[in-house]
Amino acid sequence: MLNLAEYRQRPALLADWLPWAGLVASGVVLNKDGSFQRTARFRGPDLDSATQGELVSTSARLN
């Protein structure tokens, strides 16, 4: 009987490309290589309602 398993390739899924293995605690992710990842949330200033002077000041600080 023919072994066709080597010719049946499943398409690469998104999970195959992502480094995350699972969530181990609140805000702590275990990566597939055994490392841990902690993510912090940051919310910057609202630049949509900023004046022109505030935008220039923020741009100068970032550059």
mmJSON file of the N, C-alpha and C atoms, coordinates in Angstrom:
{"data_MODEL":{"atom_site":{
"group_PDB":["ATOM","ATOM","ATOM","ATOM","ATOM","ATOM","ATOM","ATOM","ATOM","ATOM","ATOM","ATOM","ATOM","ATOM","ATOM","ATOM","ATOM","ATOM","ATOM","ATOM","ATOM","ATOM","ATOM","ATOM","ATOM","ATOM","ATOM","ATOM","ATOM","ATOM","ATOM","ATOM","ATOM","ATOM","ATOM","ATOM","ATOM","ATOM","ATOM","ATOM","ATOM","ATOM","ATOM","ATOM","ATOM","ATOM","ATOM","ATOM","ATOM","ATOM","ATOM","ATOM","ATOM","ATOM","ATOM","ATOM","ATOM","ATOM","ATOM","ATOM","ATOM","ATOM","ATOM","ATOM","ATOM","ATOM","ATOM","ATOM","ATOM","ATOM","ATOM","ATOM","ATOM","ATOM","ATOM","ATOM","ATOM","ATOM","ATOM","ATOM","ATOM","ATOM","ATOM","ATOM","ATOM","ATOM","ATOM","ATOM","ATOM","ATOM","ATOM","ATOM","ATOM","ATOM","ATOM","ATOM","ATOM","ATOM","ATOM","ATOM","ATOM","ATOM","ATOM","ATOM","ATOM","ATOM","ATOM","ATOM","ATOM","ATOM","ATOM","ATOM","ATOM","ATOM","ATOM","ATOM","ATOM","ATOM","ATOM","ATOM","ATOM","ATOM","ATOM","ATOM","ATOM","ATOM","ATOM","ATOM","ATOM","ATOM","ATOM","ATOM","ATOM","ATOM","ATOM","ATOM","ATOM","ATOM","ATOM","ATOM","ATOM","ATOM","ATOM","ATOM","ATOM","ATOM","ATOM","ATOM","ATOM","ATOM","ATOM","ATOM","ATOM","ATOM","ATOM","ATOM","ATOM","ATOM","ATOM","ATOM","ATOM","ATOM","ATOM","ATOM","ATOM","ATOM","ATOM","ATOM","ATOM","ATOM","ATOM","ATOM","ATOM","ATOM","ATOM","ATOM","ATOM","ATOM","ATOM","ATOM","ATOM","ATOM","ATOM","ATOM","ATOM","ATOM","ATOM","ATOM","ATOM"],
"id":[1,2,3,4,5,6,7,8,9,10,11,12,13,14,15,16,17,18,19,20,21,22,23,24,25,26,27,28,29,30,31,32,33,34,35,36,37,38,39,40,41,42,43,44,45,46,47,48,49,50,51,52,53,54,55,56,57,58,59,60,61,62,63,64,65,66,67,68,69,70,71,72,73,74,75,76,77,78,79,80,81,82,83,84,85,86,87,88,89,90,91,92,93,94,95,96,97,98,99,100,101,102,103,104,105,106,107,108,109,110,111,112,113,114,115,116,117,118,119,120,121,122,123,124,125,126,127,128,129,130,131,132,133,134,135,136,137,138,139,140,141,142,143,144,145,146,147,148,149,150,151,152,153,154,155,156,157,158,159,160,161,162,163,164,165,166,167,168,169,170,171,172,173,174,175,176,177,178,179,180,181,182,183,184,185,186,187,188,189],
"type_symbol":["N","C","C","N","C","C","N","C","C","N","C","C","N","C","C","N","C","C","N","C","C","N","C","C","N","C","C","N","C","C","N","C","C","N","C","C","N","C","C","N","C","C","N","C","C","N","C","C","N","C","C","N","C","C","N","C","C","N","C","C","N","C","C","N","C","C","N","C","C","N","C","C","N","C","C","N","C","C","N","C","C","N","C","C","N","C","C","N","C","C","N","C","C","N","C","C","N","C","C","N","C","C","N","C","C","N","C","C","N","C","C","N","C","C","N","C","C","N","C","C","N","C","C","N","C","C","N","C","C","N","C","C","N","C","C","N","C","C","N","C","C","N","C","C","N","C","C","N","C","C","N","C","C","N","C","C","N","C","C","N","C","C","N","C","C","N","C","C","N","C","C","N","C","C","N","C","C","N","C","C","N","C","C","N","C","C","N","C","C"],
"label_atom_id":["N","CA","C","N","CA","C","N","CA","C","N","CA","C","N","CA","C","N","CA","C","N","CA","C","N","CA","C","N","CA","C","N","CA","C","N","CA","C","N","CA","C","N","CA","C","N","CA","C","N","CA","C","N","CA","C","N","CA","C","N","CA","C","N","CA","C","N","CA","C","N","CA","C","N","CA","C","N","CA","C","N","CA","C","N","CA","C","N","CA","C","N","CA","C","N","CA","C","N","CA","C","N","CA","C","N","CA","C","N","CA","C","N","CA","C","N","CA","C","N","CA","C","N","CA","C","N","CA","C","N","CA","C","N","CA","C","N","CA","C","N","CA","C","N","CA","C","N","CA","C","N","CA","C","N","CA","C","N","CA","C","N","CA","C","N","CA","C","N","CA","C","N","CA","C","N","CA","C","N","CA","C","N","CA","C","N","CA","C","N","CA","C","N","CA","C","N","CA","C","N","CA","C","N","CA","C","N","CA","C","N","CA","C","N","CA","C","N","CA","C"],
"label_alt_id":[null,null,null,null,null,null,null,null,null,null,null,null,null,null,null,null,null,null,null,null,null,null,null,null,null,null,null,null,null,null,null,null,null,null,null,null,null,null,null,null,null,null,null,null,null,null,null,null,null,null,null,null,null,null,null,null,null,null,null,null,null,null,null,null,null,null,null,null,null,null,null,null,null,null,null,null,null,null,null,null,null,null,null,null,null,null,null,null,null,null,null,null,null,null,null,null,null,null,null,null,null,null,null,null,null,null,null,null,null,null,null,null,null,null,null,null,null,null,null,null,null,null,null,null,null,null,null,null,null,null,null,null,null,null,null,null,null,null,null,null,null,null,null,null,null,null,null,null,null,null,null,null,null,null,null,null,null,null,null,null,null,null,null,null,null,null,null,null,null,null,null,null,null,null,null,null,null,null,null,null,null,null,null,null,null,null,null,null,null],
"label_comp_id":["MET","MET","MET","LEU","LEU","LEU","ASN","ASN","ASN","LEU","LEU","LEU","ALA","ALA","ALA","GLU","GLU","GLU","TYR","TYR","TYR","ARG","ARG","ARG","GLN","GLN","GLN","ARG","ARG","ARG","PRO","PRO","PRO","ALA","ALA","ALA","LEU","LEU","LEU","LEU","LEU","LEU","ALA","ALA","ALA","ASP","ASP","ASP","TRP","TRP","TRP","LEU","LEU","LEU","PRO","PRO","PRO","TRP","TRP","TRP","ALA","ALA","ALA","GLY","GLY","GLY","LEU","LEU","LEU","VAL","VAL","VAL","ALA","ALA","ALA","SER","SER","SER","GLY","GLY","GLY","VAL","VAL","VAL","VAL","VAL","VAL","LEU","LEU","LEU","ASN","ASN","ASN","LYS","LYS","LYS","ASP","ASP","ASP","GLY","GLY","GLY","SER","SER","SER","PHE","PHE","PHE","GLN","GLN","GLN","ARG","ARG","ARG","THR","THR","THR","ALA","ALA","ALA","ARG","ARG","ARG","PHE","PHE","PHE","ARG","ARG","ARG","GLY","GLY","GLY","PRO","PRO","PRO","ASP","ASP","ASP","LEU","LEU","LEU","ASP","ASP","ASP","SER","SER","SER","ALA","ALA","ALA","THR","THR","THR","GLN","GLN","GLN","GLY","GLY","GLY","GLU","GLU","GLU","LEU","LEU","LEU","VAL","VAL","VAL","SER","SER","SER","THR","THR","THR","SER","SER","SER","ALA","ALA","ALA","ARG","ARG","ARG","LEU","LEU","LEU","ASN","ASN","ASN"],
"label_asym_id":["A","A","A","A","A","A","A","A","A","A","A","A","A","A","A","A","A","A","A","A","A","A","A","A","A","A","A","A","A","A","A","A","A","A","A","A","A","A","A","A","A","A","A","A","A","A","A","A","A","A","A","A","A","A","A","A","A","A","A","A","A","A","A","A","A","A","A","A","A","A","A","A","A","A","A","A","A","A","A","A","A","A","A","A","A","A","A","A","A","A","A","A","A","A","A","A","A","A","A","A","A","A","A","A","A","A","A","A","A","A","A","A","A","A","A","A","A","A","A","A","A","A","A","A","A","A","A","A","A","A","A","A","A","A","A","A","A","A","A","A","A","A","A","A","A","A","A","A","A","A","A","A","A","A","A","A","A","A","A","A","A","A","A","A","A","A","A","A","A","A","A","A","A","A","A","A","A","A","A","A","A","A","A","A","A","A","A","A","A"],
"label_entity_id":["1","1","1","1","1","1","1","1","1","1","1","1","1","1","1","1","1","1","1","1","1","1","1","1","1","1","1","1","1","1","1","1","1","1","1","1","1","1","1","1","1","1","1","1","1","1","1","1","1","1","1","1","1","1","1","1","1","1","1","1","1","1","1","1","1","1","1","1","1","1","1","1","1","1","1","1","1","1","1","1","1","1","1","1","1","1","1","1","1","1","1","1","1","1","1","1","1","1","1","1","1","1","1","1","1","1","1","1","1","1","1","1","1","1","1","1","1","1","1","1","1","1","1","1","1","1","1","1","1","1","1","1","1","1","1","1","1","1","1","1","1","1","1","1","1","1","1","1","1","1","1","1","1","1","1","1","1","1","1","1","1","1","1","1","1","1","1","1","1","1","1","1","1","1","1","1","1","1","1","1","1","1","1","1","1","1","1","1","1"],
"label_seq_id":[1,1,1,2,2,2,3,3,3,4,4,4,5,5,5,6,6,6,7,7,7,8,8,8,9,9,9,10,10,10,11,11,11,12,12,12,13,13,13,14,14,14,15,15,15,16,16,16,17,17,17,18,18,18,19,19,19,20,20,20,21,21,21,22,22,22,23,23,23,24,24,24,25,25,25,26,26,26,27,27,27,28,28,28,29,29,29,30,30,30,31,31,31,32,32,32,33,33,33,34,34,34,35,35,35,36,36,36,37,37,37,38,38,38,39,39,39,40,40,40,41,41,41,42,42,42,43,43,43,44,44,44,45,45,45,46,46,46,47,47,47,48,48,48,49,49,49,50,50,50,51,51,51,52,52,52,53,53,53,54,54,54,55,55,55,56,56,56,57,57,57,58,58,58,59,59,59,60,60,60,61,61,61,62,62,62,63,63,63],
"pdbx_PDB_ins_code":[null,null,null,null,null,null,null,null,null,null,null,null,null,null,null,null,null,null,null,null,null,null,null,null,null,null,null,null,null,null,null,null,null,null,null,null,null,null,null,null,null,null,null,null,null,null,null,null,null,null,null,null,null,null,null,null,null,null,null,null,null,null,null,null,null,null,null,null,null,null,null,null,null,null,null,null,null,null,null,null,null,null,null,null,null,null,null,null,null,null,null,null,null,null,null,null,null,null,null,null,null,null,null,null,null,null,null,null,null,null,null,null,null,null,null,null,null,null,null,null,null,null,null,null,null,null,null,null,null,null,null,null,null,null,null,null,null,null,null,null,null,null,null,null,null,null,null,null,null,null,null,null,null,null,null,null,null,null,null,null,null,null,null,null,null,null,null,null,null,null,null,null,null,null,null,null,null,null,null,null,null,null,null,null,null,null,null,null,null],
"Cartn_x":[0.835,0.0,0.884,0.446,1.22,1.097,2.202,2.196,2.129,0.971,0.761,0.913,1.279,1.376,2.41,3.493,4.521,4.066,3.04,2.536,1.368,0.849,-0.254,0.322,0.402,0.929,-0.228,-0.314,-1.37,-0.871,-1.746,-1.315,-0.819,0.11,0.635,-0.462,-0.723,-1.732,-1.089,-1.896,-1.388,-0.676,-1.188,-0.582,0.828,1.131,2.477,3.505,3.08,3.989,4.091,3.143,3.154,4.022,4.741,5.657,4.989,3.71,3.064,2.611,2.867,2.406,1.135,1.084,-0.106,0.018,-1.099,-1.172,-0.958,0.08,0.388,-0.069,-0.234,-0.743,-1.348,-1.924,-2.525,-1.451,-1.449,-0.48,0.854,1.01,2.271,2.011,2.773,2.615,3.869,3.682,4.789,4.978,6.189,6.499,6.918,6.879,7.204,8.654,9.543,10.951,11.258,10.237,10.421,10.575,10.665,10.801,9.427,9.45,8.219,8.118,6.903,6.654,5.65,6.0,5.093,4.77,3.511,3.08,2.486,2.886,2.362,1.461,0.469,-0.44,-0.05,0.037,0.385,-0.585,-1.118,-2.007,-1.402,-1.016,-0.393,-1.424,-0.961,-1.882,-2.765,-3.919,-4.845,-4.358,-3.743,-3.18,-4.22,-5.388,-6.437,-7.01,-7.026,-7.588,-6.5,-5.235,-4.129,-4.039,-3.558,-3.345,-2.065,-1.845,-0.644,0.619,0.602,1.757,2.058,1.008,1.203,1.776,1.327,1.862,3.331,3.709,5.114,5.957,5.443,6.174,6.351,5.293,5.373,6.327,6.266,7.163,8.619,8.879,10.253,10.775,9.92,10.341,10.629,9.856,10.051,11.258,11.568,12.705,13.906],
"Cartn_y":[-1.176,0.0,1.245,2.283,3.516,4.341,4.916,5.817,7.251,7.858,9.2,10.29,9.93,10.916,11.995,11.63,12.627,13.633,13.305,14.217,15.077,14.765,15.539,16.598,17.783,18.876,19.756,19.989,20.884,22.317,23.241,24.642,25.205,26.138,26.773,27.627,27.397,28.155,29.352,30.297,31.471,31.062,30.072,29.612,29.065,28.59,28.092,29.21,30.42,31.552,32.379,32.248,33.033,32.363,33.141,32.554,32.122,32.367,32.135,30.698,30.12,28.769,28.8,29.69,29.756,30.815,31.095,32.08,31.345,31.709,31.003,31.756,33.056,33.873,35.128,35.946,37.177,38.09,38.272,39.136,38.489,37.189,36.48,35.376,35.42,34.453,33.588,32.29,31.364,31.236,31.48,31.358,29.93,29.58,28.22,27.847,28.85,28.553,28.475,28.562,28.441,29.766,30.853,32.165,32.695,33.682,34.308,35.711,36.157,37.497,38.183,39.377,40.196,41.437,41.76,42.89,43.961,45.188,46.323,47.147,47.747,48.606,50.057,50.819,52.238,53.022,54.068,54.94,56.326,56.772,58.08,59.193,60.402,61.534,61.476,62.111,62.162,63.204,62.742,63.663,64.184,63.549,64.026,65.366,65.602,66.859,67.838,67.546,68.416,69.631,70.712,71.92,71.766,72.683,72.632,72.733,73.587,73.734,72.469,71.782,70.519,69.444,69.42,68.444,68.694,69.965,70.308,69.926,70.186,69.847,68.332,67.582,66.119,65.563,66.098,65.659,65.954,67.105,67.461,66.533,66.142,65.226,63.832,63.399,62.056,61.981,63.065,63.074,63.524],
"Cartn_z":[0.0,0.0,0.0,-0.666,-0.764,0.512,0.922,2.07,1.545,1.627,1.093,2.153,3.356,4.439,4.139,3.474,3.174,2.122,1.369,0.343,0.832,1.993,2.557,3.488,2.998,3.813,4.25,5.544,6.006,5.86,5.579,5.425,6.751,6.669,7.876,8.498,9.758,10.484,11.163,11.562,12.259,13.545,14.232,15.482,15.271,14.08,13.787,13.744,13.44,13.313,14.591,15.499,16.733,17.785,18.593,19.57,20.872,21.047,22.336,22.477,23.664,23.952,24.785,25.782,26.624,27.691,28.332,29.409,30.723,31.483,32.723,33.961,33.868,34.969,34.36,35.199,34.702,34.124,32.821,32.161,31.864,32.11,31.85,30.829,29.736,28.654,28.576,28.434,28.204,26.703,26.235,24.812,24.49,23.216,22.786,23.044,23.145,23.409,24.902,25.757,27.196,27.916,27.196,27.836,28.241,29.129,29.588,29.018,28.835,28.302,29.207,29.636,30.446,29.633,29.524,28.718,29.612,29.366,30.125,29.219,29.806,29.051,29.295,28.225,28.315,27.458,28.026,27.264,27.255,26.093,25.941,25.894,25.682,25.625,24.372,24.45,23.324,22.326,21.247,20.264,19.277,19.234,18.327,18.777,20.088,20.587,21.031,20.713,21.123,20.209,20.782,19.982,19.169,18.253,17.414,18.267,19.28,20.161,20.949,21.411,22.13,21.208,19.964,19.006,18.711,18.564,18.318,19.52,20.721,21.944,22.079,21.823,21.911,20.861,19.662,18.593,18.936,19.538,19.918,21.002,21.94,23.007,22.466,21.481,20.924,20.003,19.335,18.417,19.18],
"occupancy":[1.0,1.0,1.0,1.0,1.0,1.0,1.0,1.0,1.0,1.0,1.0,1.0,1.0,1.0,1.0,1.0,1.0,1.0,1.0,1.0,1.0,1.0,1.0,1.0,1.0,1.0,1.0,1.0,1.0,1.0,1.0,1.0,1.0,1.0,1.0,1.0,1.0,1.0,1.0,1.0,1.0,1.0,1.0,1.0,1.0,1.0,1.0,1.0,1.0,1.0,1.0,1.0,1.0,1.0,1.0,1.0,1.0,1.0,1.0,1.0,1.0,1.0,1.0,1.0,1.0,1.0,1.0,1.0,1.0,1.0,1.0,1.0,1.0,1.0,1.0,1.0,1.0,1.0,1.0,1.0,1.0,1.0,1.0,1.0,1.0,1.0,1.0,1.0,1.0,1.0,1.0,1.0,1.0,1.0,1.0,1.0,1.0,1.0,1.0,1.0,1.0,1.0,1.0,1.0,1.0,1.0,1.0,1.0,1.0,1.0,1.0,1.0,1.0,1.0,1.0,1.0,1.0,1.0,1.0,1.0,1.0,1.0,1.0,1.0,1.0,1.0,1.0,1.0,1.0,1.0,1.0,1.0,1.0,1.0,1.0,1.0,1.0,1.0,1.0,1.0,1.0,1.0,1.0,1.0,1.0,1.0,1.0,1.0,1.0,1.0,1.0,1.0,1.0,1.0,1.0,1.0,1.0,1.0,1.0,1.0,1.0,1.0,1.0,1.0,1.0,1.0,1.0,1.0,1.0,1.0,1.0,1.0,1.0,1.0,1.0,1.0,1.0,1.0,1.0,1.0,1.0,1.0,1.0,1.0,1.0,1.0,1.0,1.0,1.0],
"B_iso_or_equiv":[0.0,0.0,0.0,0.0,0.0,0.0,0.0,0.0,0.0,0.0,0.0,0.0,0.0,0.0,0.0,0.0,0.0,0.0,0.0,0.0,0.0,0.0,0.0,0.0,0.0,0.0,0.0,0.0,0.0,0.0,0.0,0.0,0.0,0.0,0.0,0.0,0.0,0.0,0.0,0.0,0.0,0.0,0.0,0.0,0.0,0.0,0.0,0.0,0.0,0.0,0.0,0.0,0.0,0.0,0.0,0.0,0.0,0.0,0.0,0.0,0.0,0.0,0.0,0.0,0.0,0.0,0.0,0.0,0.0,0.0,0.0,0.0,0.0,0.0,0.0,0.0,0.0,0.0,0.0,0.0,0.0,0.0,0.0,0.0,0.0,0.0,0.0,0.0,0.0,0.0,0.0,0.0,0.0,0.0,0.0,0.0,0.0,0.0,0.0,0.0,0.0,0.0,0.0,0.0,0.0,0.0,0.0,0.0,0.0,0.0,0.0,0.0,0.0,0.0,0.0,0.0,0.0,0.0,0.0,0.0,0.0,0.0,0.0,0.0,0.0,0.0,0.0,0.0,0.0,0.0,0.0,0.0,0.0,0.0,0.0,0.0,0.0,0.0,0.0,0.0,0.0,0.0,0.0,0.0,0.0,0.0,0.0,0.0,0.0,0.0,0.0,0.0,0.0,0.0,0.0,0.0,0.0,0.0,0.0,0.0,0.0,0.0,0.0,0.0,0.0,0.0,0.0,0.0,0.0,0.0,0.0,0.0,0.0,0.0,0.0,0.0,0.0,0.0,0.0,0.0,0.0,0.0,0.0,0.0,0.0,0.0,0.0,0.0,0.0],
"pdbx_formal_charge":[null,null,null,null,null,null,null,null,null,null,null,null,null,null,null,null,null,null,null,null,null,null,null,null,null,null,null,null,null,null,null,null,null,null,null,null,null,null,null,null,null,null,null,null,null,null,null,null,null,null,null,null,null,null,null,null,null,null,null,null,null,null,null,null,null,null,null,null,null,null,null,null,null,null,null,null,null,null,null,null,null,null,null,null,null,null,null,null,null,null,null,null,null,null,null,null,null,null,null,null,null,null,null,null,null,null,null,null,null,null,null,null,null,null,null,null,null,null,null,null,null,null,null,null,null,null,null,null,null,null,null,null,null,null,null,null,null,null,null,null,null,null,null,null,null,null,null,null,null,null,null,null,null,null,null,null,null,null,null,null,null,null,null,null,null,null,null,null,null,null,null,null,null,null,null,null,null,null,null,null,null,null,null,null,null,null,null,null,null],
"auth_seq_id":[1,1,1,2,2,2,3,3,3,4,4,4,5,5,5,6,6,6,7,7,7,8,8,8,9,9,9,10,10,10,11,11,11,12,12,12,13,13,13,14,14,14,15,15,15,16,16,16,17,17,17,18,18,18,19,19,19,20,20,20,21,21,21,22,22,22,23,23,23,24,24,24,25,25,25,26,26,26,27,27,27,28,28,28,29,29,29,30,30,30,31,31,31,32,32,32,33,33,33,34,34,34,35,35,35,36,36,36,37,37,37,38,38,38,39,39,39,40,40,40,41,41,41,42,42,42,43,43,43,44,44,44,45,45,45,46,46,46,47,47,47,48,48,48,49,49,49,50,50,50,51,51,51,52,52,52,53,53,53,54,54,54,55,55,55,56,56,56,57,57,57,58,58,58,59,59,59,60,60,60,61,61,61,62,62,62,63,63,63],
"auth_comp_id":["MET","MET","MET","LEU","LEU","LEU","ASN","ASN","ASN","LEU","LEU","LEU","ALA","ALA","ALA","GLU","GLU","GLU","TYR","TYR","TYR","ARG","ARG","ARG","GLN","GLN","GLN","ARG","ARG","ARG","PRO","PRO","PRO","ALA","ALA","ALA","LEU","LEU","LEU","LEU","LEU","LEU","ALA","ALA","ALA","ASP","ASP","ASP","TRP","TRP","TRP","LEU","LEU","LEU","PRO","PRO","PRO","TRP","TRP","TRP","ALA","ALA","ALA","GLY","GLY","GLY","LEU","LEU","LEU","VAL","VAL","VAL","ALA","ALA","ALA","SER","SER","SER","GLY","GLY","GLY","VAL","VAL","VAL","VAL","VAL","VAL","LEU","LEU","LEU","ASN","ASN","ASN","LYS","LYS","LYS","ASP","ASP","ASP","GLY","GLY","GLY","SER","SER","SER","PHE","PHE","PHE","GLN","GLN","GLN","ARG","ARG","ARG","THR","THR","THR","ALA","ALA","ALA","ARG","ARG","ARG","PHE","PHE","PHE","ARG","ARG","ARG","GLY","GLY","GLY","PRO","PRO","PRO","ASP","ASP","ASP","LEU","LEU","LEU","ASP","ASP","ASP","SER","SER","SER","ALA","ALA","ALA","THR","THR","THR","GLN","GLN","GLN","GLY","GLY","GLY","GLU","GLU","GLU","LEU","LEU","LEU","VAL","VAL","VAL","SER","SER","SER","THR","THR","THR","SER","SER","SER","ALA","ALA","ALA","ARG","ARG","ARG","LEU","LEU","LEU","ASN","ASN","ASN"],
"auth_asym_id":["A","A","A","A","A","A","A","A","A","A","A","A","A","A","A","A","A","A","A","A","A","A","A","A","A","A","A","A","A","A","A","A","A","A","A","A","A","A","A","A","A","A","A","A","A","A","A","A","A","A","A","A","A","A","A","A","A","A","A","A","A","A","A","A","A","A","A","A","A","A","A","A","A","A","A","A","A","A","A","A","A","A","A","A","A","A","A","A","A","A","A","A","A","A","A","A","A","A","A","A","A","A","A","A","A","A","A","A","A","A","A","A","A","A","A","A","A","A","A","A","A","A","A","A","A","A","A","A","A","A","A","A","A","A","A","A","A","A","A","A","A","A","A","A","A","A","A","A","A","A","A","A","A","A","A","A","A","A","A","A","A","A","A","A","A","A","A","A","A","A","A","A","A","A","A","A","A","A","A","A","A","A","A","A","A","A","A","A","A"],
"auth_atom_id":["N","CA","C","N","CA","C","N","CA","C","N","CA","C","N","CA","C","N","CA","C","N","CA","C","N","CA","C","N","CA","C","N","CA","C","N","CA","C","N","CA","C","N","CA","C","N","CA","C","N","CA","C","N","CA","C","N","CA","C","N","CA","C","N","CA","C","N","CA","C","N","CA","C","N","CA","C","N","CA","C","N","CA","C","N","CA","C","N","CA","C","N","CA","C","N","CA","C","N","CA","C","N","CA","C","N","CA","C","N","CA","C","N","CA","C","N","CA","C","N","CA","C","N","CA","C","N","CA","C","N","CA","C","N","CA","C","N","CA","C","N","CA","C","N","CA","C","N","CA","C","N","CA","C","N","CA","C","N","CA","C","N","CA","C","N","CA","C","N","CA","C","N","CA","C","N","CA","C","N","CA","C","N","CA","C","N","CA","C","N","CA","C","N","CA","C","N","CA","C","N","CA","C","N","CA","C","N","CA","C","N","CA","C","N","CA","C","N","CA","C"],
"pdbx_PDB_model_num":[1,1,1,1,1,1,1,1,1,1,1,1,1,1,1,1,1,1,1,1,1,1,1,1,1,1,1,1,1,1,1,1,1,1,1,1,1,1,1,1,1,1,1,1,1,1,1,1,1,1,1,1,1,1,1,1,1,1,1,1,1,1,1,1,1,1,1,1,1,1,1,1,1,1,1,1,1,1,1,1,1,1,1,1,1,1,1,1,1,1,1,1,1,1,1,1,1,1,1,1,1,1,1,1,1,1,1,1,1,1,1,1,1,1,1,1,1,1,1,1,1,1,1,1,1,1,1,1,1,1,1,1,1,1,1,1,1,1,1,1,1,1,1,1,1,1,1,1,1,1,1,1,1,1,1,1,1,1,1,1,1,1,1,1,1,1,1,1,1,1,1,1,1,1,1,1,1,1,1,1,1,1,1,1,1,1,1,1,1]
}}}
